[in-house]
Coordinates of C-alpha atoms in Angstrom, one line a residue:
Chain Q
M183 CA 7.8 39.7 6.5
S184 CA 7.5 37.2 3.8
I185 CA 4.2 36.1 2.5
L186 CA 4.8 32.5 3.6
P187 CA 6.8 32.4 6.8
F188 CA 8.3 29.0 6.2
F189 CA 11.2 30.1 8.3
P190 CA 11.1 32.1 11.5
R191 CA 12.0 35.7 10.8
R192 CA 15.7 36.2 10.1
A193 CA 16.3 37.9 13.4
D194 CA 19.3 35.9 14.3
K195 CA 22.4 36.2 12.1
T196 CA 24.3 33.4 13.9
G197 CA 22.3 30.7 12.2
G198 CA 20.1 29.1 14.9
P199 CA 16.6 28.8 13.6
L200 CA 17.6 29.6 10.1
L201 CA 19.5 26.4 9.8
L202 CA 16.7 24.4 11.3
P203 CA 13.8 25.9 9.3
G204 CA 11.4 23.0 10.0
R205 CA 11.2 24.0 13.6
A206 CA 8.8 26.9 13.2
W207 CA 6.1 26.6 15.8
W208 CA 3.2 26.6 13.3
L209 CA 4.8 23.9 11.1
K210 CA 5.3 21.8 14.2
G211 CA 1.7 22.3 15.2
L212 CA 0.5 21.4 11.7
T213 CA 2.5 18.2 11.8
A214 CA 1.3 17.3 15.3
L215 CA -2.3 17.9 14.1
T216 CA -1.9 15.8 11.0
L217 CA -0.3 12.9 12.9
M218 CA -3.1 13.1 15.5
I219 CA -5.8 12.9 12.9
L220 CA -3.9 10.0 11.3
H221 CA -3.9 8.0 14.5
A222 CA -6.9 9.1 16.5
P223 CA -9.5 7.0 14.7
I224 CA -7.5 3.8 15.1
V225 CA -6.7 4.5 18.8
V226 CA -10.4 5.3 19.5
M227 CA -11.5 2.2 17.7
M228 CA -9.1 0.1 19.8
I229 CA -10.2 1.7 23.0
F230 CA -13.9 1.3 22.2
S231 CA -13.4 -2.4 21.6
F232 CA -13.2 -2.6 25.4
N233 CA -16.4 -0.4 25.9
D234 CA -19.2 -2.0 27.8
S235 CA -21.9 -0.6 25.5
R236 CA -23.4 -1.5 22.2
R237 CA -23.9 2.1 21.2
N238 CA -20.2 2.6 21.0
V239 CA -19.9 6.4 21.3
V240 CA -20.1 6.9 25.1
W241 CA -17.7 5.2 27.4
H242 CA -19.6 2.8 29.7
G243 CA -16.9 1.0 31.5
F244 CA -14.2 -1.7 30.7
T245 CA -15.0 -5.1 29.4
T246 CA -13.4 -7.8 27.4
K247 CA -16.7 -9.5 26.5
Y248 CA -16.5 -8.5 22.9
Y249 CA -13.1 -10.3 22.5
I250 CA -14.6 -13.4 24.1
Q251 CA -17.6 -13.1 21.8
A252 CA -15.4 -12.6 18.8
L253 CA -13.2 -15.5 19.7
H254 CA -16.2 -17.7 20.3
D255 CA -17.8 -16.8 16.9
P256 CA -17.1 -19.9 14.8
A257 CA -17.4 -17.9 11.5
L258 CA -14.9 -15.3 12.7
L259 CA -12.5 -17.9 14.1
E260 CA -12.6 -19.9 10.8
A261 CA -11.8 -16.7 9.0
L262 CA -8.9 -16.0 11.3
V263 CA -7.5 -19.6 10.8
N264 CA -8.0 -19.3 7.0
S265 CA -6.2 -15.9 7.0
L266 CA -3.2 -17.2 9.0
T267 CA -3.0 -20.4 6.9
I268 CA -3.0 -18.5 3.6
A269 CA -0.5 -15.9 5.0
F270 CA 2.0 -18.6 6.1
V271 CA 1.8 -20.7 3.0
S272 CA 1.9 -17.8 0.6
T273 CA 4.8 -16.2 2.5
F274 CA 6.7 -19.5 2.3
L275 CA 6.1 -19.9 -1.5
S276 CA 6.7 -16.2 -2.2
L277 CA 10.0 -16.3 -0.4
I278 CA 11.3 -19.3 -2.4
V279 CA 10.0 -18.2 -5.8
G280 CA 11.0 -14.5 -5.1
A281 CA 14.5 -15.2 -3.9
V282 CA 15.3 -17.7 -6.6
T283 CA 14.0 -15.3 -9.3
A284 CA 16.2 -12.6 -7.8
L285 CA 19.3 -14.8 -7.8
M286 CA 18.6 -15.7 -11.5
L287 CA 18.2 -12.1 -12.5
W288 CA 21.4 -11.1 -10.6
R289 CA 23.5 -13.9 -12.0
F290 CA 22.5 -14.4 -15.6
R291 CA 22.4 -12.5 -18.8
F292 CA 19.8 -13.9 -21.2
P293 CA 17.8 -12.7 -24.2
G294 CA 14.5 -11.0 -23.3
K295 CA 15.7 -10.0 -19.8
G296 CA 14.3 -6.5 -20.1
A297 CA 10.9 -7.9 -21.1
F298 CA 11.1 -10.3 -18.1
E299 CA 11.9 -7.5 -15.7
G300 CA 9.0 -5.4 -17.1
A301 CA 6.6 -8.3 -16.6
M302 CA 7.9 -8.8 -13.0
A303 CA 7.2 -5.1 -12.3
L304 CA 3.6 -5.5 -13.5
P305 CA 2.1 -6.9 -10.3
L306 CA 3.6 -3.9 -8.4
V307 CA 1.6 -1.4 -10.5
V308 CA -1.5 -3.1 -11.8
P309 CA -4.5 -1.8 -9.6
D310 CA -5.8 -4.3 -7.0
I311 CA -9.2 -4.3 -8.5
C312 CA -8.0 -5.3 -11.9
M313 CA -6.0 -8.1 -10.5
G314 CA -9.0 -9.2 -8.3
V315 CA -11.4 -9.4 -11.2
A316 CA -8.7 -11.1 -13.4
M317 CA -8.3 -13.8 -10.7
M318 CA -12.0 -14.3 -10.5
V319 CA -12.3 -14.6 -14.3
F320 CA -9.3 -16.9 -14.5
F321 CA -10.4 -19.4 -11.8
A322 CA -14.0 -19.4 -13.1
T323 CA -12.9 -20.0 -16.7
I324 CA -10.4 -22.8 -16.1
G325 CA -12.8 -24.4 -13.7
W326 CA -10.5 -24.5 -10.7
P327 CA -12.1 -27.1 -8.3
V328 CA -14.2 -25.3 -5.8
H329 CA -15.3 -28.0 -3.4
M330 CA -12.0 -29.3 -2.1
P331 CA -11.2 -30.4 1.5
W332 CA -10.0 -27.5 3.7
P333 CA -6.4 -26.5 3.2
L334 CA -6.7 -27.2 -0.5
S335 CA -9.8 -25.1 -0.8
L336 CA -7.6 -22.1 -0.1
S337 CA -5.3 -22.9 -2.9
N338 CA -6.7 -20.4 -5.4
I339 CA -6.3 -17.5 -2.9
I340 CA -2.8 -18.7 -2.1
A341 CA -1.9 -18.7 -5.8
A342 CA -3.2 -15.2 -6.2
H343 CA -1.4 -13.9 -3.1
V344 CA 1.9 -15.4 -4.2
A345 CA 1.5 -13.8 -7.6
F346 CA 1.4 -10.3 -6.1
S347 CA 3.8 -10.9 -3.2
F348 CA 6.8 -12.7 -4.8
P349 CA 7.8 -9.7 -7.1
F350 CA 8.2 -7.6 -3.9
V351 CA 10.5 -10.3 -2.4
T352 CA 12.5 -10.3 -5.6
V353 CA 12.9 -6.5 -5.4
I354 CA 14.1 -6.7 -1.8
V355 CA 16.5 -9.6 -2.4
R356 CA 18.0 -8.0 -5.6
A357 CA 18.6 -4.8 -3.6
R358 CA 20.7 -6.8 -1.1
L359 CA 22.4 -8.9 -3.9
A360 CA 23.7 -5.6 -5.4
H361 CA 26.1 -5.4 -2.3
F362 CA 27.3 -9.0 -2.8
K363 CA 31.0 -9.4 -3.6
R364 CA 31.6 -12.0 -6.3
E365 CA 35.0 -12.8 -4.7
W366 CA 33.1 -14.6 -1.8
E367 CA 31.4 -16.9 -4.3
E368 CA 34.6 -17.4 -6.3
A369 CA 36.6 -18.2 -3.2
A370 CA 34.0 -20.8 -2.2
R371 CA 34.1 -22.3 -5.7
D372 CA 37.9 -22.3 -5.6
L373 CA 37.7 -24.3 -2.4
G374 CA 35.6 -26.8 -4.2
A375 CA 32.0 -25.8 -3.3
G376 CA 29.3 -26.8 -5.9
E377 CA 26.2 -24.8 -6.8
W378 CA 24.2 -26.1 -3.9
R379 CA 26.9 -25.6 -1.3
V380 CA 27.5 -22.0 -2.5
L381 CA 23.7 -21.4 -2.2
V382 CA 23.3 -22.8 1.3
D383 CA 26.6 -21.7 2.8
I384 CA 27.3 -18.3 1.1
M385 CA 24.2 -16.9 -0.4
L386 CA 21.6 -17.8 2.2
P387 CA 23.5 -16.4 5.2
F388 CA 24.3 -13.2 3.2
L389 CA 20.7 -12.9 2.1
K390 CA 19.2 -13.5 5.5
P391 CA 18.2 -9.9 6.4
A392 CA 16.6 -9.5 3.0
L393 CA 14.7 -12.8 3.3
V394 CA 13.4 -11.7 6.7
A395 CA 12.3 -8.4 5.3
G396 CA 10.8 -10.0 2.3
A397 CA 9.0 -12.6 4.4
L398 CA 7.5 -9.9 6.6
L399 CA 6.3 -7.9 3.6
A400 CA 4.8 -11.0 2.0
F401 CA 3.1 -12.0 5.3
T402 CA 1.5 -8.6 5.8
L403 CA 0.6 -8.2 2.2
S404 CA -1.2 -11.5 2.4
L405 CA -2.8 -11.0 5.8
D406 CA -4.0 -7.5 4.9
D407 CA -5.2 -8.1 1.4
F408 CA -8.9 -7.5 0.9
V409 CA -9.5 -6.7 -2.7
V410 CA -7.9 -9.6 -4.5
T411 CA -9.2 -12.1 -1.8
F412 CA -12.7 -10.6 -2.1
F413 CA -12.9 -11.6 -5.7
T414 CA -11.1 -15.0 -5.3
S415 CA -12.7 -16.3 -2.2
G416 CA -15.9 -18.3 -2.2
P417 CA -18.5 -18.6 0.6
E418 CA -16.5 -21.3 2.2
T419 CA -13.1 -19.7 2.1
V420 CA -13.7 -16.4 3.9
T421 CA -10.6 -14.6 5.3
L422 CA -10.5 -12.2 8.3
P423 CA -10.5 -9.0 6.2
V424 CA -13.4 -10.3 4.0
K425 CA -15.3 -11.3 7.1
I426 CA -14.7 -7.9 8.8
Y427 CA -15.9 -6.3 5.5
S428 CA -19.2 -8.2 5.6
M429 CA -19.6 -7.3 9.2
V430 CA -18.8 -3.6 8.6
R431 CA -21.5 -3.4 5.9
F432 CA -24.1 -4.1 8.6
S433 CA -23.0 -1.8 11.4
V434 CA -20.3 -0.5 13.7
T435 CA -20.3 -2.8 16.7
P436 CA -17.7 -3.4 19.5
K437 CA -17.3 -6.9 18.1
V438 CA -16.0 -5.6 14.8
N439 CA -13.7 -3.3 16.8
A440 CA -12.4 -6.4 18.7
A441 CA -11.9 -8.4 15.4
S442 CA -10.1 -5.4 13.8
T443 CA -7.9 -5.0 16.9
I444 CA -6.9 -8.7 16.7
L445 CA -5.9 -8.3 13.1
I446 CA -3.8 -5.2 13.8
L447 CA -2.1 -7.0 16.7
L448 CA -1.3 -9.9 14.5
T449 CA 0.4 -7.6 11.9
V450 CA 2.3 -5.6 14.6
V451 CA 3.5 -8.8 16.3
A452 CA 4.7 -10.2 13.0
T453 CA 6.6 -7.0 12.3
L454 CA 8.2 -7.0 15.8
I455 CA 9.3 -10.6 15.4
A456 CA 10.8 -9.7 12.1
T457 CA 12.7 -6.8 13.5
R458 CA 14.0 -8.9 16.3
L459 CA 15.2 -11.5 13.8
Q460 CA 17.0 -8.9 11.8
R461 CA 18.7 -7.3 14.8
P462 CA 21.4 -9.9 15.7
E463 CA 22.7 -9.5 12.1
E464 CA 22.8 -5.8 12.4
T465 CA 24.7 -5.8 15.7
A466 CA 27.2 -8.3 14.3
R467 CA 27.8 -5.9 11.4
A468 CA 28.2 -3.0 13.8
E469 CA 30.7 -4.9 15.8
M470 CA 32.6 -5.8 12.7
A471 CA 32.7 -2.2 11.7
A472 CA 33.8 -1.3 15.2
Q473 CA 36.7 -3.7 15.0
G474 CA 37.7 -2.2 11.7
G475 CA 36.5 -5.1 9.7
Q476 CA 35.0 -4.6 6.2
E477 CA 31.3 -4.2 6.3
P478 CA 29.7 -6.4 3.6
Chain I
M15 CA 27.1 -11.5 -15.0
E16 CA 27.4 -14.7 -16.9
N17 CA 25.6 -16.0 -20.0
W18 CA 22.8 -18.4 -19.2
R19 CA 24.3 -20.9 -21.6
R20 CA 27.2 -21.5 -19.3
H21 CA 24.9 -23.1 -16.7
P22 CA 21.6 -23.8 -18.5
L23 CA 20.5 -26.2 -15.8
V24 CA 21.0 -23.7 -12.9
F25 CA 19.5 -21.0 -15.0
W26 CA 16.3 -22.9 -15.7
A27 CA 16.1 -24.2 -12.1
M28 CA 16.2 -20.6 -10.8
G29 CA 14.2 -19.0 -13.5
L30 CA 11.4 -21.4 -14.0
P31 CA 9.4 -21.1 -10.7
G32 CA 9.0 -17.3 -11.0
T33 CA 8.3 -17.4 -14.8
V34 CA 5.7 -20.1 -14.5
W35 CA 4.0 -18.4 -11.5
L36 CA 4.0 -15.0 -13.2
I37 CA 2.6 -16.4 -16.5
V38 CA 0.0 -18.8 -15.0
F39 CA -1.3 -16.7 -12.1
F40 CA -0.8 -13.2 -13.4
L41 CA -0.3 -12.7 -17.1
L42 CA -2.8 -15.5 -18.2
P43 CA -5.6 -14.1 -15.9
L44 CA -5.0 -10.6 -17.3
G45 CA -5.0 -12.1 -20.8
F46 CA -8.4 -13.7 -20.1
V47 CA -9.8 -10.4 -19.0
W48 CA -8.3 -8.7 -22.1
L49 CA -9.9 -11.2 -24.4
M50 CA -13.2 -11.0 -22.6
S51 CA -13.3 -7.3 -23.1
F52 CA -13.8 -8.0 -26.8
G53 CA -16.6 -10.4 -26.0
E54 CA -20.4 -10.5 -25.9
K55 CA -22.6 -11.8 -23.2
R56 CA -24.9 -14.6 -24.3
G57 CA -27.0 -15.9 -21.5
I58 CA -26.0 -15.9 -17.8
V59 CA -22.6 -17.6 -18.0
D60 CA -22.0 -17.9 -21.7
I61 CA -19.6 -15.4 -23.2
A62 CA -18.6 -15.3 -26.8
I63 CA -15.4 -13.6 -27.9
T64 CA -16.5 -11.9 -31.0
G65 CA -13.9 -9.1 -31.3
T66 CA -16.5 -6.4 -30.8
L67 CA -15.6 -3.0 -29.5
E68 CA -19.0 -2.5 -28.1
N69 CA -17.8 -2.7 -24.5
Y70 CA -15.2 0.0 -24.9
L71 CA -17.7 2.3 -26.7
R72 CA -20.2 1.7 -23.9
A73 CA -17.6 3.1 -21.5
F74 CA -18.0 6.4 -23.2
D75 CA -21.7 6.5 -22.6
P76 CA -22.5 9.7 -20.6
V77 CA -23.3 7.7 -17.4
Y78 CA -19.9 6.0 -17.4
L79 CA -18.0 8.9 -18.8
G80 CA -19.3 10.9 -15.8
I81 CA -17.9 8.3 -13.5
L82 CA -14.6 8.2 -15.4
F83 CA -14.3 12.0 -14.9
K84 CA -15.3 11.8 -11.3
T85 CA -12.7 9.2 -10.7
V86 CA -10.0 11.3 -12.2
R87 CA -11.3 14.4 -10.4
I88 CA -11.3 12.8 -7.0
S89 CA -7.8 11.3 -7.6
L90 CA -6.5 14.7 -8.6
I91 CA -8.0 16.4 -5.5
V92 CA -6.7 13.7 -3.3
T93 CA -3.2 13.9 -4.8
I94 CA -3.1 17.6 -4.3
L95 CA -4.3 17.4 -0.8
C96 CA -1.8 14.7 0.1
I97 CA 1.1 16.8 -1.3
V98 CA 0.0 20.0 0.4
I99 CA -0.7 18.3 3.8
G100 CA 2.2 15.9 3.5
Y101 CA 5.0 18.2 2.5
P102 CA 5.0 20.3 5.8
V103 CA 5.0 17.0 7.7
A104 CA 7.9 15.6 5.7
Y105 CA 9.7 18.9 6.2
V106 CA 9.3 18.9 9.9
I107 CA 10.4 15.3 10.2
A108 CA 13.5 16.0 8.0
F109 CA 14.6 18.9 10.1
S110 CA 13.8 17.5 13.5
S111 CA 16.5 16.2 15.9
K112 CA 17.6 12.6 15.5
R113 CA 15.7 11.4 18.6
V114 CA 12.4 13.0 17.7
R115 CA 12.8 12.0 14.1
T116 CA 12.8 8.2 14.9
W117 CA 9.4 8.7 16.7
L118 CA 7.9 10.8 14.0
L119 CA 9.0 8.3 11.3
L120 CA 7.5 5.5 13.3
A121 CA 4.2 7.5 13.5
I122 CA 4.2 7.7 9.7
I123 CA 5.1 4.1 9.1
L124 CA 2.8 2.6 11.7
P125 CA -0.4 3.1 9.5
F126 CA 1.4 0.9 6.8
W127 CA 1.0 -2.0 9.2
I128 CA -2.7 -1.5 9.7
N129 CA -5.1 -3.0 7.3
M130 CA -6.7 -0.4 4.9
L131 CA -10.1 -1.9 5.5
I132 CA -9.8 -1.3 9.3
R133 CA -8.5 2.2 8.8
T134 CA -11.5 2.9 6.5
Y135 CA -13.8 1.3 9.1
A136 CA -12.4 3.4 11.8
L137 CA -13.4 6.5 9.8
I138 CA -17.0 5.3 9.6
A139 CA -17.2 5.3 13.4
V140 CA -15.9 8.9 13.4
F141 CA -18.1 10.3 10.7
R142 CA -21.4 8.5 10.9
T143 CA -24.6 10.2 12.1
R144 CA -24.1 9.0 15.6
G145 CA -20.3 9.1 15.4
Y146 CA -17.7 11.0 17.3
V147 CA -17.7 14.2 15.2
N148 CA -21.4 14.6 15.5
F149 CA -21.3 13.7 19.2
A150 CA -18.7 16.3 19.8
L151 CA -20.6 18.9 17.7
A152 CA -23.8 18.2 19.5
W153 CA -22.1 18.6 22.9
L154 CA -20.6 21.9 21.8
Y155 CA -24.0 23.0 20.4
D156 CA -25.8 22.2 23.6
T157 CA -23.1 23.7 25.8
V158 CA -23.1 27.0 24.0
G159 CA -26.9 27.0 24.2
L160 CA -27.7 27.1 20.6
D161 CA -30.4 24.4 21.1
V162 CA -32.5 27.0 22.9
L163 CA -32.2 29.4 20.0
F164 CA -32.4 27.1 16.9
G165 CA -34.0 23.9 18.3
P166 CA -32.2 20.5 18.7
F167 CA -28.9 19.7 17.0
Q168 CA -29.3 18.3 13.5
P169 CA -26.4 15.8 13.0
L170 CA -24.3 16.4 9.9
S171 CA -24.3 13.7 7.3
M172 CA -20.7 13.3 6.5
L173 CA -20.7 9.8 5.1
Y174 CA -21.9 8.5 1.7
N175 CA -20.8 11.5 -0.3
E176 CA -17.7 12.7 -2.1
F177 CA -16.3 14.5 1.0
A178 CA -16.1 11.2 2.8
V179 CA -14.4 9.5 -0.1
I180 CA -11.8 12.2 -0.5
F181 CA -11.1 12.3 3.2
G182 CA -10.9 8.5 3.3
I183 CA -8.4 8.3 0.4
V184 CA -6.3 11.2 1.8
Y185 CA -6.4 9.5 5.2
V186 CA -5.3 6.1 3.9
F187 CA -2.6 7.3 1.4
L188 CA -1.0 10.3 3.2
P189 CA 1.8 8.1 4.6
F190 CA 2.7 7.1 1.0
A191 CA 3.1 10.7 0.1
V192 CA 5.1 11.7 3.2
L193 CA 7.8 9.1 3.0
P194 CA 9.3 9.9 -0.5
M195 CA 9.1 13.7 0.2
Y196 CA 10.8 13.1 3.5
A197 CA 13.6 11.2 1.8
A198 CA 14.1 14.0 -0.7
I199 CA 14.1 16.8 1.9
E200 CA 16.5 14.8 4.1
R201 CA 19.0 14.5 1.2
L202 CA 18.9 18.3 0.6
D203 CA 22.3 19.9 1.1
R204 CA 21.7 22.2 4.1
S205 CA 24.6 24.5 3.1
L206 CA 22.5 25.6 0.2
L207 CA 19.9 27.0 2.6
E208 CA 22.7 28.8 4.5
A209 CA 24.1 30.2 1.2
A210 CA 20.7 31.4 0.2
A211 CA 20.3 33.2 3.5
D212 CA 23.7 34.7 3.3
L213 CA 23.0 36.0 -0.1
G214 CA 20.0 37.8 1.4
A215 CA 17.1 35.6 0.2
S216 CA 14.1 35.9 2.3
P217 CA 12.8 32.6 3.9
S218 CA 10.0 32.2 1.4
R219 CA 12.4 33.0 -1.5
T220 CA 14.7 30.3 -0.2
F221 CA 11.9 27.9 0.1
F222 CA 10.5 28.5 -3.4
S223 CA 13.9 28.9 -5.3
V224 CA 16.0 26.3 -3.4
T225 CA 14.1 23.8 -1.2
L226 CA 11.1 23.2 -3.5
P227 CA 13.0 22.7 -6.8
L228 CA 15.6 20.5 -5.2
T229 CA 13.0 18.2 -3.6
R230 CA 10.9 18.0 -6.8
S231 CA 11.8 14.3 -7.3
G232 CA 10.3 13.4 -3.9
I233 CA 7.1 15.2 -4.8
T234 CA 6.9 13.4 -8.2
S235 CA 7.2 10.0 -6.4
A236 CA 4.6 11.1 -3.9
I237 CA 2.2 12.1 -6.7
L238 CA 2.6 8.7 -8.4
L239 CA 2.3 6.8 -5.1
V240 CA -1.0 8.5 -4.4
F241 CA -2.5 9.2 -7.8
I242 CA -2.2 5.6 -9.2
P243 CA -3.8 3.8 -6.2
A244 CA -6.4 6.5 -6.0
L245 CA -7.5 5.9 -9.6
G246 CA -8.0 2.3 -8.7
S247 CA -9.8 2.8 -5.4
F248 CA -12.5 0.4 -4.7
L249 CA -12.8 -0.3 -1.0
I250 CA -12.8 3.3 0.3
P251 CA -15.6 4.6 -2.0
E252 CA -17.5 1.3 -1.5
L253 CA -17.6 1.8 2.3
L254 CA -17.5 5.6 2.7
G255 CA -19.1 6.8 -0.6
G256 CA -21.9 4.5 -1.4
P257 CA -23.8 4.8 -4.7
N258 CA -23.5 8.6 -4.7
A259 CA -19.8 8.6 -4.9
Y260 CA -18.9 5.5 -6.8
M261 CA -15.6 5.5 -8.6
L262 CA -14.4 3.4 -11.6
G263 CA -13.3 0.6 -9.3
N264 CA -16.8 0.2 -7.9
V265 CA -18.4 0.1 -11.3
I266 CA -15.9 -2.6 -12.4
A267 CA -16.6 -4.6 -9.2
A268 CA -20.4 -4.2 -9.8
Q269 CA -20.1 -5.6 -13.3
F270 CA -18.4 -8.7 -12.0
K271 CA -20.6 -9.2 -8.9
K272 CA -24.0 -7.7 -9.1
A273 CA -24.6 -6.7 -12.7
N274 CA -22.9 -9.9 -14.0
D275 CA -21.7 -8.2 -17.2
W276 CA -18.2 -9.5 -17.4
P277 CA -17.3 -8.3 -20.8
F278 CA -18.1 -4.7 -20.0
G279 CA -16.4 -5.0 -16.6
A280 CA -13.3 -6.4 -18.4
A281 CA -13.3 -3.4 -20.8
L282 CA -13.5 -1.0 -17.9
S283 CA -10.8 -2.7 -16.0
F284 CA -8.5 -2.5 -19.0
L285 CA -9.3 1.2 -19.4
L286 CA -8.2 1.6 -15.8
M287 CA -5.0 -0.3 -16.5
Y288 CA -4.3 1.8 -19.5
A289 CA -4.8 5.0 -17.5
T290 CA -2.3 3.7 -14.9
F291 CA 0.3 2.9 -17.6
A292 CA -0.2 6.3 -19.2
V293 CA 0.5 8.0 -15.8
L294 CA 3.7 5.9 -15.5
A295 CA 4.7 6.6 -19.1
I296 CA 4.3 10.4 -18.6
R297 CA 6.4 10.1 -15.5
S298 CA 9.3 8.3 -17.2
L299 CA 9.1 10.7 -20.1
L300 CA 9.5 13.6 -17.6
V301 CA 12.3 11.8 -15.7
G302 CA 14.1 11.2 -19.0
R303 CA 13.8 14.8 -20.1
A304 CA 15.0 16.0 -16.7
S305 CA 18.1 13.8 -16.9
T306 CA 19.0 15.0 -20.4
E307 CA 18.6 18.5 -19.3
R308 CA 21.0 17.9 -16.5
E309 CA 23.4 16.3 -18.9
E310 CA 23.2 19.4 -21.1
I311 CA 24.0 21.7 -18.2
R312 CA 27.1 19.6 -17.5

């Protein structure tokens, strides 16, 4: 018997368990336990958002009153609207800026490209907290107007969100561009297509899955961001995570559970829609492959 | 790839938006903070950039040095725990049947879609004095009848200490550790395991001499993906740790919010960034050496 039975004992010479060493019962049990601990707190939180008791630990019967309360709380609702507005606008901008940057990096050779790529990687590695305080210092120093009418008042948060989202879009789009065949572009040009036509008719359809994936990532990054927004937002531009944070500081209440569940549902729904959008393309590719066509 | 001079107009049209955004809303803000870290506070809002190193020296004051060490210590413990807990999970997922694997992977990816703040908040409900753990313990205590012997149940205080912070960071970052290790184990050539068994290696020998070395790249990625964000933790120690378990991120935040000492906060935040870059540099050095070694073997 070995010290660490990572595999079941070598009882069976024909292969069986030896070839599937991850199926030892204790490893499976450990994995099940880990996954349970990973999900139980969230599941319990969601269940207890329907609990008819303020004390929150013991089940007192089903109610949706905390959702009704949460959705009638003007501050919470305002935070939700802010969050969604910021997420949509910053996703749109990140998508354009990120995709165009990816196309540029893919197509052109230019002096200082290495340095540019290094700078693009910075937002992916710089700690949130450093970026948050940098944004706070920046907007305070240059005197970014604070009291603007509503959608404009969110502009500093949107600018910060685009700054940390668009490099992710660039990474995703570049990964897909690596599979692009120059011949397609050349064929289009030979047939008389200009820059714009090539972009709209050749590049965009080819990049669609990467753009959907990039948009999803940018949307969830923005919707979920707390740290950077916490340092960028003012008292009039509270987002849902910042609002939930200030509620959490007070206490654990079913209303916070309800607000949190709403935020989780928003992210999950966005992800499901994005997967749906990607699917037709994948089926089309599978069909092409089945017909013996060349997969792009 | 073509030279940018061939189509300068297209080049600039494509390159400018990203460049401008990156410079104005990322590099410039960081530059401001960097300059400020050499500044002095004069009055409430007035900061003079004097080129002083005072802020950096203050970071080595015993109080802050202690927090620096604590941050590194917590990050190391968390990273080790994530690897030790995550590896078996990655292993089981990689060796499970295709149908089961899809579900297990979904279970690992799902937490990525859930806000970190909410995941941390969910832990508060579990660990607080009147939380689920204490509730379950109290029930057990009373059922066994210990309350008759030792008096009423004293709830454990599991929040607002280092335990809570470590648990919280492991809880939030475990999926980041599992995925790269899963990818590495999945790529492993199964015939090597067969070969090791045929040559008479015991299961543990096979694991330590074949599986573990061949999946080292996944472990390295997992270490980076956990250690770097752990160093910069702010939210988790803020909510679960409280003043007793503050990490560097909390001290930085405090300088910008409560203490209002921006130059010192700036210096600390640059120390955190240098630490992050140092970790990345060590990693690329190690990767470089590993690849030259491989070249030499060939």
